[in-house]
Coordinates of C-alpha atoms in Angstrom, one line a residue:
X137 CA -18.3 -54.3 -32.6
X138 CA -17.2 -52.1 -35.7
X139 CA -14.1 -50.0 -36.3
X140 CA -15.6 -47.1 -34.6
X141 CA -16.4 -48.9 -31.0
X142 CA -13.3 -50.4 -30.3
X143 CA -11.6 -47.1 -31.5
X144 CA -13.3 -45.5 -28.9
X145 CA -12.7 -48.1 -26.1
X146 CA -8.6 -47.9 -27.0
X147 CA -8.8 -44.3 -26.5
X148 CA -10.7 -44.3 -23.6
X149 CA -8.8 -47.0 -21.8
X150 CA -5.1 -45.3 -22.4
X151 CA -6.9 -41.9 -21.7
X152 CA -8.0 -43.0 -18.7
X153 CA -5.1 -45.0 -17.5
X154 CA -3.1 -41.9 -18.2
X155 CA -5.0 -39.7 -16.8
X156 CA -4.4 -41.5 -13.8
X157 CA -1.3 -40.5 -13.1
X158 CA -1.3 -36.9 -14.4
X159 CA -3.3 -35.8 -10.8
X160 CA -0.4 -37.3 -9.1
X161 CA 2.4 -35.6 -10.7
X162 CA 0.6 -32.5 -10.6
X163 CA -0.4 -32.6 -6.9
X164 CA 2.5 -34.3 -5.5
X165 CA 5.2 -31.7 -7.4
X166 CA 3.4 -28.9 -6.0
X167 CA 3.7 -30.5 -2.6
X168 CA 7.3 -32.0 -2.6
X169 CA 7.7 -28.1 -4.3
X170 CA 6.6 -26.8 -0.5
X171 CA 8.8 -29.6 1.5
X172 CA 11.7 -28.7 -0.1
X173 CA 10.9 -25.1 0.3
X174 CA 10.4 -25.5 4.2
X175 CA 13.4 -27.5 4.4
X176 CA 15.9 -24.7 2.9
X177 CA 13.8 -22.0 5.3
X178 CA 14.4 -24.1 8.0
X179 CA 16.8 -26.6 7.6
X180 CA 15.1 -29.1 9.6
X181 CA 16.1 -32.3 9.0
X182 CA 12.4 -33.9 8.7
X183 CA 12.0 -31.5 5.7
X184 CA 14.6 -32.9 4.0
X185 CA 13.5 -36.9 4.6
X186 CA 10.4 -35.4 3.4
X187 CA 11.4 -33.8 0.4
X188 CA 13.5 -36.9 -0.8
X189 CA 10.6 -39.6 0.4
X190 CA 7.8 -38.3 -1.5
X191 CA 10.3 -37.0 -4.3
X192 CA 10.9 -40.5 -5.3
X193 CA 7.9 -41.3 -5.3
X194 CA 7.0 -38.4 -7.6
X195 CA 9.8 -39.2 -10.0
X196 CA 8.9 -42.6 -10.1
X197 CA 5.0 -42.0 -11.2
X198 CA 6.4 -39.0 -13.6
X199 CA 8.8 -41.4 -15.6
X200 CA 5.5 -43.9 -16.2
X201 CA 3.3 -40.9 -16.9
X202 CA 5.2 -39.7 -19.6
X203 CA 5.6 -42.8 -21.1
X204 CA 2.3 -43.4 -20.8
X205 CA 1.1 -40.1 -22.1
X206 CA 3.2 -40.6 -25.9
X207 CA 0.4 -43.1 -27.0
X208 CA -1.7 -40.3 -27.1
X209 CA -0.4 -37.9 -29.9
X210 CA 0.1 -41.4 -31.9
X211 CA -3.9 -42.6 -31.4
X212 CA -5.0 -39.1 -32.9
X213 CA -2.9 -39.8 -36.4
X214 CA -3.7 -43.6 -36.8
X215 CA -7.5 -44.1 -35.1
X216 CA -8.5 -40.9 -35.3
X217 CA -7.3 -39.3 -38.5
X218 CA -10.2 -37.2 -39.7
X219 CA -10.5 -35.8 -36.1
X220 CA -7.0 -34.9 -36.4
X221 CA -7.6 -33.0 -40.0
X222 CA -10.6 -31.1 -38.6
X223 CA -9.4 -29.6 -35.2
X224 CA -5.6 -29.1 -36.8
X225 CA -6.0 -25.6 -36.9
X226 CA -7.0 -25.1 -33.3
X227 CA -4.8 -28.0 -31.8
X228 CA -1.7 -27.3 -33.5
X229 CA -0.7 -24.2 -31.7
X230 CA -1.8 -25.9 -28.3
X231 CA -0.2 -28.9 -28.5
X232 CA 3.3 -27.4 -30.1
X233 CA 3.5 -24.8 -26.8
X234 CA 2.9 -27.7 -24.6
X235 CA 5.8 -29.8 -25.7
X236 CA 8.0 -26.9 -27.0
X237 CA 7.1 -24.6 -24.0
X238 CA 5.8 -26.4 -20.9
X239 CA 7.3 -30.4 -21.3
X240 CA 10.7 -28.9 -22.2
X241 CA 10.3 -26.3 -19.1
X242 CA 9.6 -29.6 -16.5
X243 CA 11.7 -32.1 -18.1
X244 CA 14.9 -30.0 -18.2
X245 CA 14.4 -28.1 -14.6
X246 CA 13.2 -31.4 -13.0
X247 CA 16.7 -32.9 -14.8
X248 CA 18.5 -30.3 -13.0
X249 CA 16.4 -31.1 -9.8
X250 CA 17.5 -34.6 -10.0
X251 CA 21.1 -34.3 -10.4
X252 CA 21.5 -30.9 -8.9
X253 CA 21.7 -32.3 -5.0
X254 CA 24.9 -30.7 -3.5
X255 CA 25.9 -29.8 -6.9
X256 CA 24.1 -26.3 -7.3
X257 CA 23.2 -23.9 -4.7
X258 CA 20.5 -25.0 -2.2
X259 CA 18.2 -21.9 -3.5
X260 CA 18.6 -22.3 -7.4
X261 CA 18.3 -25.8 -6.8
X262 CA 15.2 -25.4 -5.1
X263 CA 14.2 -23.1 -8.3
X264 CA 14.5 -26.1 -10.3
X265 CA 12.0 -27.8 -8.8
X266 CA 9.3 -24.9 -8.5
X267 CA 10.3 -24.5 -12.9
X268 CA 9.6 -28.1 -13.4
X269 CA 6.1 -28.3 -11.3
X270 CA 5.1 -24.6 -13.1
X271 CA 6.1 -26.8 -16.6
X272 CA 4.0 -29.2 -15.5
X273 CA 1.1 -27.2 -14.5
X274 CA 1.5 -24.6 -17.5
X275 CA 1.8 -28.1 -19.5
X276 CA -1.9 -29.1 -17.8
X277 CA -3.4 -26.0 -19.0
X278 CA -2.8 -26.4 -22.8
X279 CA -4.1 -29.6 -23.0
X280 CA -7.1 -28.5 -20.9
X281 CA -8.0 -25.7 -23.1
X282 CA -7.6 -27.9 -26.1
X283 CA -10.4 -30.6 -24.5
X284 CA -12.5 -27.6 -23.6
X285 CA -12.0 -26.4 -27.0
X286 CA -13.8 -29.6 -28.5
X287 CA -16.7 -28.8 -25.3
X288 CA -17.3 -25.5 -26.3
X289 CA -15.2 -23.9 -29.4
X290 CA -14.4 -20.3 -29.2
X291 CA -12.1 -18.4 -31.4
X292 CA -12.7 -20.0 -34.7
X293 CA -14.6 -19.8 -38.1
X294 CA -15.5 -22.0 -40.5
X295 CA -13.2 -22.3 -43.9
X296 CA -16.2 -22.7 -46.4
X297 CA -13.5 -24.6 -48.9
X298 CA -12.8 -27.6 -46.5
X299 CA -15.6 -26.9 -44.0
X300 CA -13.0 -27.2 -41.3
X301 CA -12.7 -24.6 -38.4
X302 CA -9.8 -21.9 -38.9
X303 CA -8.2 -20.5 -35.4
X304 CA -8.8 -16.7 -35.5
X305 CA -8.6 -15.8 -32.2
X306 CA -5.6 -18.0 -30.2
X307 CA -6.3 -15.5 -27.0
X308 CA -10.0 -16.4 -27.5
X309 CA -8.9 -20.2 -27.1
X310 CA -6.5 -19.9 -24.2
X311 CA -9.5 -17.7 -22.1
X312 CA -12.4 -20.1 -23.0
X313 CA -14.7 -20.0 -19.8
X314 CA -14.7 -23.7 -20.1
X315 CA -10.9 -24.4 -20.1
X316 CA -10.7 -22.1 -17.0
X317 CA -13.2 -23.4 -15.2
X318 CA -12.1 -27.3 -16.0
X319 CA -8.4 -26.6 -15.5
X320 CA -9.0 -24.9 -11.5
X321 CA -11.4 -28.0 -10.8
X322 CA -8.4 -30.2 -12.2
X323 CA -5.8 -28.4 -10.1
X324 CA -7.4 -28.7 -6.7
X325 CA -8.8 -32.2 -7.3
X326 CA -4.7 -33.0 -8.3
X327 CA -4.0 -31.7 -4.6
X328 CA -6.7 -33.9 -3.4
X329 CA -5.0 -36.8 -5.1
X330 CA -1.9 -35.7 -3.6
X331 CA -3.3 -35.7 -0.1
X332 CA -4.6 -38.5 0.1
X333 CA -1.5 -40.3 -0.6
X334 CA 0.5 -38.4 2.3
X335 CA -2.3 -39.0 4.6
X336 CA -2.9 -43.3 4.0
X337 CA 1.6 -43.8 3.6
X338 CA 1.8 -41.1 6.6
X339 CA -0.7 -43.1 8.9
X340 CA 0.2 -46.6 7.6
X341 CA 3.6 -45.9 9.0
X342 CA 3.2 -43.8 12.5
X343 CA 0.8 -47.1 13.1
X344 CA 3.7 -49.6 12.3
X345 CA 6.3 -46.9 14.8
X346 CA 3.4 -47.2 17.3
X347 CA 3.2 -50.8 18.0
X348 CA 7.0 -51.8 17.5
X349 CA 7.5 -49.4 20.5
X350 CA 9.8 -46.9 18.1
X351 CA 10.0 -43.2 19.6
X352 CA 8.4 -40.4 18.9
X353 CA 10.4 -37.9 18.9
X354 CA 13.1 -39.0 16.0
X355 CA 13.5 -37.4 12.8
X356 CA 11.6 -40.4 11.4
X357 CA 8.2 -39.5 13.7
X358 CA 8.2 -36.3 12.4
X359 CA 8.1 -36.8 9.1
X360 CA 5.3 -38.9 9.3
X361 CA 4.0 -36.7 11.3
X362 CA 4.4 -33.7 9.3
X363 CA 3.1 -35.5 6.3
X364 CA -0.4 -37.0 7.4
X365 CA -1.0 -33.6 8.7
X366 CA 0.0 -31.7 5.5
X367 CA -2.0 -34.1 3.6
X368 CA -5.0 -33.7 5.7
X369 CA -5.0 -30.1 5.2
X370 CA -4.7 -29.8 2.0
X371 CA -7.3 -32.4 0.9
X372 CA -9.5 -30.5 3.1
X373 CA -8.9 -27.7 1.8
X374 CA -9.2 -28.9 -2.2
X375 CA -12.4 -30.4 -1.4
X376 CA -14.0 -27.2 -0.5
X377 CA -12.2 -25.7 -3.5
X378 CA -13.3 -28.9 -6.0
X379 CA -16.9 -28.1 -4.9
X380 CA -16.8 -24.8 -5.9
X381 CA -15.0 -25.1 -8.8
X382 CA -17.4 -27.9 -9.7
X383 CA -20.5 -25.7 -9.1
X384 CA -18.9 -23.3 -11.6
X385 CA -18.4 -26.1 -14.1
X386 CA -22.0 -27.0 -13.1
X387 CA -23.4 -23.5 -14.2
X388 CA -21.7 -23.6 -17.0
X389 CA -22.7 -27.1 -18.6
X390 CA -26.2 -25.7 -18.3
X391 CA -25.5 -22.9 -20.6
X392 CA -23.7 -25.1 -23.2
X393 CA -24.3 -29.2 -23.0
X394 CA -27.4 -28.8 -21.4
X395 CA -28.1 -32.6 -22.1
X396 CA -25.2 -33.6 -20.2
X397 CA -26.4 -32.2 -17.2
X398 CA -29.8 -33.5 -18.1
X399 CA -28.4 -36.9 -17.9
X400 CA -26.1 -37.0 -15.2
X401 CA -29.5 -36.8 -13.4
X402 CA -31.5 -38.9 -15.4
X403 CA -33.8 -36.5 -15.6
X404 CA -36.4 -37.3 -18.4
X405 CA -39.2 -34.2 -18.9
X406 CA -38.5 -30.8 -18.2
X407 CA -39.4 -29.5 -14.5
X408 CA -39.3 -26.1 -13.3
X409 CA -38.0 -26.3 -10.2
X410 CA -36.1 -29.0 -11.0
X411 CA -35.2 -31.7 -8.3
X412 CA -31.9 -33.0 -7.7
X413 CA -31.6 -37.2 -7.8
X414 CA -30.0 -38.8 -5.3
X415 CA -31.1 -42.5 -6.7
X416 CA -32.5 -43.5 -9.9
X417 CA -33.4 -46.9 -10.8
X418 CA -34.8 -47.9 -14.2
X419 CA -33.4 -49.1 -17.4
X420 CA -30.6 -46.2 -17.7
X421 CA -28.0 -48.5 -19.6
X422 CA -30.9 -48.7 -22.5
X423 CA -31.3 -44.6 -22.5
X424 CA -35.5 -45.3 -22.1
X425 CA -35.3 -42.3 -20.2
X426 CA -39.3 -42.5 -19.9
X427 CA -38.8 -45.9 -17.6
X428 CA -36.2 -44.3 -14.9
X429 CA -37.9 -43.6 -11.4
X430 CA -35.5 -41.1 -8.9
X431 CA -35.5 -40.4 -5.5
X432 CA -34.9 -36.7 -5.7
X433 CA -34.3 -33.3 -3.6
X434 CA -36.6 -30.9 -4.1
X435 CA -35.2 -27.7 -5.9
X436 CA -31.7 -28.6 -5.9
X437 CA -31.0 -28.9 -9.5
X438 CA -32.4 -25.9 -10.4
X439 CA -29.7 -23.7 -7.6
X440 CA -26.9 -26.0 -9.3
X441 CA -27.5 -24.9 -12.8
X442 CA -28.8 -21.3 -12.6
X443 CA -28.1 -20.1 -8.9
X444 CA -31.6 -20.1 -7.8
X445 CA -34.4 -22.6 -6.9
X446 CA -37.0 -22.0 -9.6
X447 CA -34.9 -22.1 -13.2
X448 CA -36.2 -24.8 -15.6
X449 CA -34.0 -27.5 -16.4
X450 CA -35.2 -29.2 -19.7
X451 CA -35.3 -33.1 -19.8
X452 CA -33.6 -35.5 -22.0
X453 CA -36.6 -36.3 -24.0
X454 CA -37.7 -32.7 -24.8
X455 CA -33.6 -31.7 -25.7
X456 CA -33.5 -34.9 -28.1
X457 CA -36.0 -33.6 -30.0
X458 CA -35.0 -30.3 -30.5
X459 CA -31.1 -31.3 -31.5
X460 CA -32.8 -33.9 -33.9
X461 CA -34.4 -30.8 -35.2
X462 CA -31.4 -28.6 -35.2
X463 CA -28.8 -31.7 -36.4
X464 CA -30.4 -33.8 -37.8
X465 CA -32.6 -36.9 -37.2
X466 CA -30.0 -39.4 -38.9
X467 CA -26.7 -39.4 -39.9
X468 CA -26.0 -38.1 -43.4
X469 CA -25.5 -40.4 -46.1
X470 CA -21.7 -39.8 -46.6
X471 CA -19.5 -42.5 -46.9
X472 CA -17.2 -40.6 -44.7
X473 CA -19.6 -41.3 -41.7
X474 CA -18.8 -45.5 -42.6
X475 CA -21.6 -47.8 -41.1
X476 CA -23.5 -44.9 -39.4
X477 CA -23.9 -43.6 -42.1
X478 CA -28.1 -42.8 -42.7
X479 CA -28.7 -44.6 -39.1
X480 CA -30.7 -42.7 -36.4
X481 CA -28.7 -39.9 -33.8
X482 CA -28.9 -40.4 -30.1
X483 CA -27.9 -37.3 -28.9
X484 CA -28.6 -38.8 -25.3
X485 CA -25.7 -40.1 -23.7
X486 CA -25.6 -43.5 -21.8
X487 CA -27.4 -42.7 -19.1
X488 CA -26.1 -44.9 -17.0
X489 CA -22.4 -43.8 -17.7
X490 CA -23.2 -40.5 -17.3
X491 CA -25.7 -40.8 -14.1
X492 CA -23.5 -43.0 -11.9
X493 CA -19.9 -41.5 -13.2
X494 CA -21.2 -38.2 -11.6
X495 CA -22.0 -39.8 -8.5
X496 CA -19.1 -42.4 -7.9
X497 CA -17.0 -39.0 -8.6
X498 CA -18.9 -36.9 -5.7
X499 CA -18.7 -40.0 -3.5
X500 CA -15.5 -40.9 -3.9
X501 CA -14.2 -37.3 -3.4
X502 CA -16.5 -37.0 -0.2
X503 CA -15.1 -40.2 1.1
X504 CA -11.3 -38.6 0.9
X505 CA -12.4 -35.8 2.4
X506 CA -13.5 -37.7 5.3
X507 CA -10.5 -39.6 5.2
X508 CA -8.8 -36.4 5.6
X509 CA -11.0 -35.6 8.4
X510 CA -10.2 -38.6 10.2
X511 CA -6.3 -37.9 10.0
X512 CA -6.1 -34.7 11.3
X513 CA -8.4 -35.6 14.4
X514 CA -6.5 -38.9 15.4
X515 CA -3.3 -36.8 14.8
X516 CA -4.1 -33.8 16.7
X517 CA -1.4 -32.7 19.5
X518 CA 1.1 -35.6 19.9
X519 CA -1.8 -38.6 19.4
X520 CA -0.8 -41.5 17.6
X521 CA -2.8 -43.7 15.7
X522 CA -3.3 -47.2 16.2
X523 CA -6.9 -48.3 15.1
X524 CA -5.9 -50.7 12.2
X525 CA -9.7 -50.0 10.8
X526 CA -9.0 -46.6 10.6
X527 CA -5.8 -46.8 9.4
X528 CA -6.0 -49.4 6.7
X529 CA -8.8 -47.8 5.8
X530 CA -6.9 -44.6 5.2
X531 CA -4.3 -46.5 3.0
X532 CA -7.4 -48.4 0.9
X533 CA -8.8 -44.8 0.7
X534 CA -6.1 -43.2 -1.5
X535 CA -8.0 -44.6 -4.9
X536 CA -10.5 -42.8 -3.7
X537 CA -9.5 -39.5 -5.4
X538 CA -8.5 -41.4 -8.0
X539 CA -11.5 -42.9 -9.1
X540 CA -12.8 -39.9 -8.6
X541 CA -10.7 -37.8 -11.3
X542 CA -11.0 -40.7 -13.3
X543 CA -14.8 -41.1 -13.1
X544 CA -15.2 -37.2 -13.6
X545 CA -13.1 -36.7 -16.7
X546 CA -15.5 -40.0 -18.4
X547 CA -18.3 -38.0 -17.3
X548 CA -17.0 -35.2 -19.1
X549 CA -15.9 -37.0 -22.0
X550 CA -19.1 -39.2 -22.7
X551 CA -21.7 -36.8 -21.9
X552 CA -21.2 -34.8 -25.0
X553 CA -21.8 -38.1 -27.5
X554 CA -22.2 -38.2 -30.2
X555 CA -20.4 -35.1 -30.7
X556 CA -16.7 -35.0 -30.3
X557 CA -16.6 -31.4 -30.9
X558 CA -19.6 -30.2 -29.6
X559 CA -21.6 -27.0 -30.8
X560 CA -21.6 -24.0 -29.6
X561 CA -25.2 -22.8 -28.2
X562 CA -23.8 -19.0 -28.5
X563 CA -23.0 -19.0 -32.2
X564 CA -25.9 -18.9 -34.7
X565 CA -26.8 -22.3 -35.7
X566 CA -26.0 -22.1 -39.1
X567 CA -22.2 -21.0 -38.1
X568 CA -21.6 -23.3 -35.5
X569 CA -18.8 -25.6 -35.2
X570 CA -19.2 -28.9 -34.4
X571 CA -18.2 -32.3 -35.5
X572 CA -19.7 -36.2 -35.2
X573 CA -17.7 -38.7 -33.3
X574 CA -18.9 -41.3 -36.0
X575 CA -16.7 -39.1 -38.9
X576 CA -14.0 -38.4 -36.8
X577 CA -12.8 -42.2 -37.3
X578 CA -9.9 -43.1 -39.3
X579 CA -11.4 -43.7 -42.8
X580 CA -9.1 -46.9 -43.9
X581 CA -8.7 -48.8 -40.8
X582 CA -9.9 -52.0 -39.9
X583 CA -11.3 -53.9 -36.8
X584 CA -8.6 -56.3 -36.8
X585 CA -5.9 -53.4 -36.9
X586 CA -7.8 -51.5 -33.8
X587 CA -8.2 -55.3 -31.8
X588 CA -4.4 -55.6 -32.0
X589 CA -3.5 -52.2 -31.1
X590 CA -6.2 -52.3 -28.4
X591 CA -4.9 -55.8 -26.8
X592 CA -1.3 -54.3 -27.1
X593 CA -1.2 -51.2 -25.8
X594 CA -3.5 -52.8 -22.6
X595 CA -0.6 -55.7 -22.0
X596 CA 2.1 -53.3 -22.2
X597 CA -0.3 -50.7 -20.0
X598 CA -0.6 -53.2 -17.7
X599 CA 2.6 -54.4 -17.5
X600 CA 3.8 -50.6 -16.7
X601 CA 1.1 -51.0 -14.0
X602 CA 2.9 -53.4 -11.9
X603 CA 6.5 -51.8 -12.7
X604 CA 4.9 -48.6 -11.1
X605 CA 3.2 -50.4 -8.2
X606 CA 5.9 -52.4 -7.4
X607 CA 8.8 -49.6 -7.1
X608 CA 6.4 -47.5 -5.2
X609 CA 5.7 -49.9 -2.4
X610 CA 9.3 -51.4 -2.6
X611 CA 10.1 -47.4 -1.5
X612 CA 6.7 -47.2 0.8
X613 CA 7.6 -50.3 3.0
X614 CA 11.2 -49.1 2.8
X615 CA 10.3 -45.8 4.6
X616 CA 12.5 -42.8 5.1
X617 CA 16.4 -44.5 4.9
X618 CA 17.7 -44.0 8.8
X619 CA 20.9 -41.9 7.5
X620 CA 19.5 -40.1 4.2
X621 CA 23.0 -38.5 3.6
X622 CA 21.2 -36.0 1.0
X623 CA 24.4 -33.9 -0.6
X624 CA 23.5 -29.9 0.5
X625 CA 26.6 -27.4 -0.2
X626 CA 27.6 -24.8 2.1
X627 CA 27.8 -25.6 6.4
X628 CA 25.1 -28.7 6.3
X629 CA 27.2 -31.7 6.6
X630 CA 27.1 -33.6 3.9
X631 CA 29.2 -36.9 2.9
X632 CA 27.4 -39.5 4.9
X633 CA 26.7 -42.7 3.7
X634 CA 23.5 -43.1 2.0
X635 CA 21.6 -46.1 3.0
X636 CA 20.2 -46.7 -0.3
X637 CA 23.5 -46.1 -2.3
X638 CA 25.3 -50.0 -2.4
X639 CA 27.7 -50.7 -0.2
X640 CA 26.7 -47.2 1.6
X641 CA 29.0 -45.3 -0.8
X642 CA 29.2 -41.3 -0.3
X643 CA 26.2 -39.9 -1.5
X644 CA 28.0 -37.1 -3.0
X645 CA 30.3 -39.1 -5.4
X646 CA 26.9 -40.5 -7.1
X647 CA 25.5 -38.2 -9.4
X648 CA 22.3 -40.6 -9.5
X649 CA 22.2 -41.4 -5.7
X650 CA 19.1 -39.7 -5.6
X651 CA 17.7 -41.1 -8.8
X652 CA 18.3 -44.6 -6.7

């Protein structure tokens, strides 16, 4: 494997891992966001058990994600350094208002959300949290519009001294079709994330009441309760939104990486209607597109790319001739392109990556929303649960949206190789932007120097893996503390003994008694 390979596997793998958690923290805040909210409406007490349950669980998965997340700013200085010189005008503004703007907003806010528990009133304390889940969703958009930037780039022109793109138009950036139409498919499939983690705790734990004979009409019951059915609803309800934001994206990626949505279905000549495959088999991890065979739906792919059921969709062969045309058949002969350098272009993707990613991430997202389903029928009126297929599956099911997200954002990523920034079809061909991922390399890096960062960063990934996992199923099995004495100021008693502080100390002399 050469330098550029394994630089590409280290990013993907930290990417990826990260980007793991990022659906969570966005989902879940918005959701503890509307516990806490109908507990200060209310003042029900199952609100509140709510609100501090799943908060913990959000704090933990947070703290990892941020740490997580400051590998990435290092990767594009020391792996990726030309990339870094070429999109520095464009990135620079983005990435400074994330950290300046949005992580400042969520990490001070959700400080003050942390400590703030009978220490601030009940309604700007509540405040705090709604600041730090907008930080984090404000903090989601820049880095969206920057990736969609590199997808399709808007808002630039190119600086004929350095050939690098200059930013001209920052609102031009911020209002790319692409970033808005990637950043409301993240969104909803964050909530679907989110969901499914209420739904598979929420039924894992009304089964366990059920057969030890606990009652169902305690505090505890109700929150369970309360939370399998809000989770149902709202994965439901972000599935529907996920598909239509993903028929937008859809539209879209025929317009301007029409050989990404070419492979995703493996489709090889041009076909007009053009079918939609439901199972290919052929020698897609060796991109001989001529040897795949689908089982298809007639017409399909044509409505998902143009909105009707007679558009052309052109096949991978045809469109790697015609960028071979427009790009080039080979690389140049530039040192700066290191051992690609006068080699042959695929602009195909790996068709398998791209085929199957786009398929495990429907599949997975279809199999949560029938999780979802499930919940909200075996909940309905006062019924209980008990069918330990049903519900184990539930609790096995909450990867689901996970691997989903995570097998989307590949597809994203992958299907515009070998580009990293890819051109823009709207722009004239001789002023287009766009950049190789085979000169985006760091010029004087070695193999051995990516190998060691690569097999350190996956340890120490890993070993943040388990720290996660373990504190969130220590709190999971723990459940909802019997006497959750959560510090509120004004009437609501406060000063009980907090099961989880040591020794049952008063929950209002610890500053960090909810941080516990």
């Amino acid at each position: 494997m050469d330098v550029l390979d394994i630089a590409r596997w280290q990013f993907g793998i930290t990417t990826v891992y990260h980007f793991l958690m990022v659906p969570l923290t966005l989902g879940l805040g918005v959701l503890v966001a509307v516990m806490h909210t109908m507990w200060v409406r209310t003042d029900k007490p199952e609100w509140l058990r709510m609100t501090r349950f799943w908060g913990r669980i959000y704090l933990i998965n947070f703290v990892l994600g941020v740490a997580t997340g400051l590998v990435q700013e290092f990767q594009f200085g020391l792996a990726w350094s030309e990339y870094s010189r070429f999109v520095c005008d464009v990135f620079g503004s983005l990435l400074a208002l994330e950290a300046l703007l949005a992580f400042f907003l969520e990490s001070t806010f959700l400080g003050l959300w942390i400590f703030g528990w009978g220490r601030i009133p009940k309604k700007v304390h509540l405040a705090s949290l709604w600041a730090a889940v907008l930080g984090s969703v404000v903090s989601a958009y820049f880095i969206i519009a920057a990736n969609s930037w590199m997808q399709h780039p808007v808002g630039v022109v190119t600086d004929d001294a350095t050939g690098r793109p200059l930013q001209v138009d920052f609102l031009a950036v911020l209002t790319n079709n692409t970033a808005l139409a990637a950043f409301s498919h993240a969104i909803v499939a964050a909530l679907m994330v989110a969901g499914a983690l209420l739904v598979g705790i929420g039924l894992w734990h009304l089964r366990k009441r059920e057969l030890a004979g606990a009652a169902t009409t305690d505090v505890d019951h109700a929150v369970w309760r309360r939370s399998v059915r809000l989770g149902g609803v709202v994965s439901l309800a972000a599935f529907v939104l996920v598909a239509l934001t993903g028929d937008l994206q859809g539209k879209l990626m025929y317009e301007q990486q029409p050989l990404k949505m070419s492979s995703a279905e493996a489709l090889c000549e041009t076909e007009a209607p053009a079918p939609f495959s439901l199972f290919a088999f052929g020698k897609l991890g060796s991109n001989e597109c001529d040897d795949v065979h689908s089982w298809t739906i007639p017409y399909l792919l044509s409505y998902l790319a143009h909105g009707d059921f007679s558009t052309a969709v052109p096949g991978v062969d045809e469109l790697q001739q015609e960028y071979a045309a427009v790009y080039g058949a080979t690389y140049p002969d530039d040192p700066s392109f290191g051992d690609k350098a006068g080699e042959p272009i695929d602009y195909t993707p790996v068709l398998a990556v791209t085929y199957w990613g786009f398929r495990l991430m429907i599949g997975m997202g279809l199999t949560s929303a029938a999780v979802a389903a499930y919940a909200l029928w075996s909940t309905r009126t006062v019924r209980v649960p008990t069918s330990r297929v049903g519900v184990h599956g539930s609790l096995l099911a909450v990867a689901a949206p996970f691997v989903a997200n995570a097998a989307g954002w590949v597809f994203t990523e992958m299907g515009r190789q070998p580009f990293v920034v890819y051109p823009n079809p709207d722009v004239a061909v001789g002023e287009q932007v766009y950049f190789f991922t085979a000169q985006a390399v760091s010029p004087g890096i070695t193999a051995a120097e990516v190998w060691t960062s690569l097999i350190a960063l996956t340890a120490v990934y890993g070993a943040l893996a388990v720290v996660e996992l373990w504190l969130i199923v220590r709190f999971v099995r723990r459940g909802v503390p019997t006497r959750d004495g959560a510090p509120t100021p004004g009437p609501t008693p406060d000063g009980t003994p907090d099961a989880d502080l040591p020794g049952g100390r008063d929950a209002t002399d610890d500053v960090l008694s909810f941080a516990y």
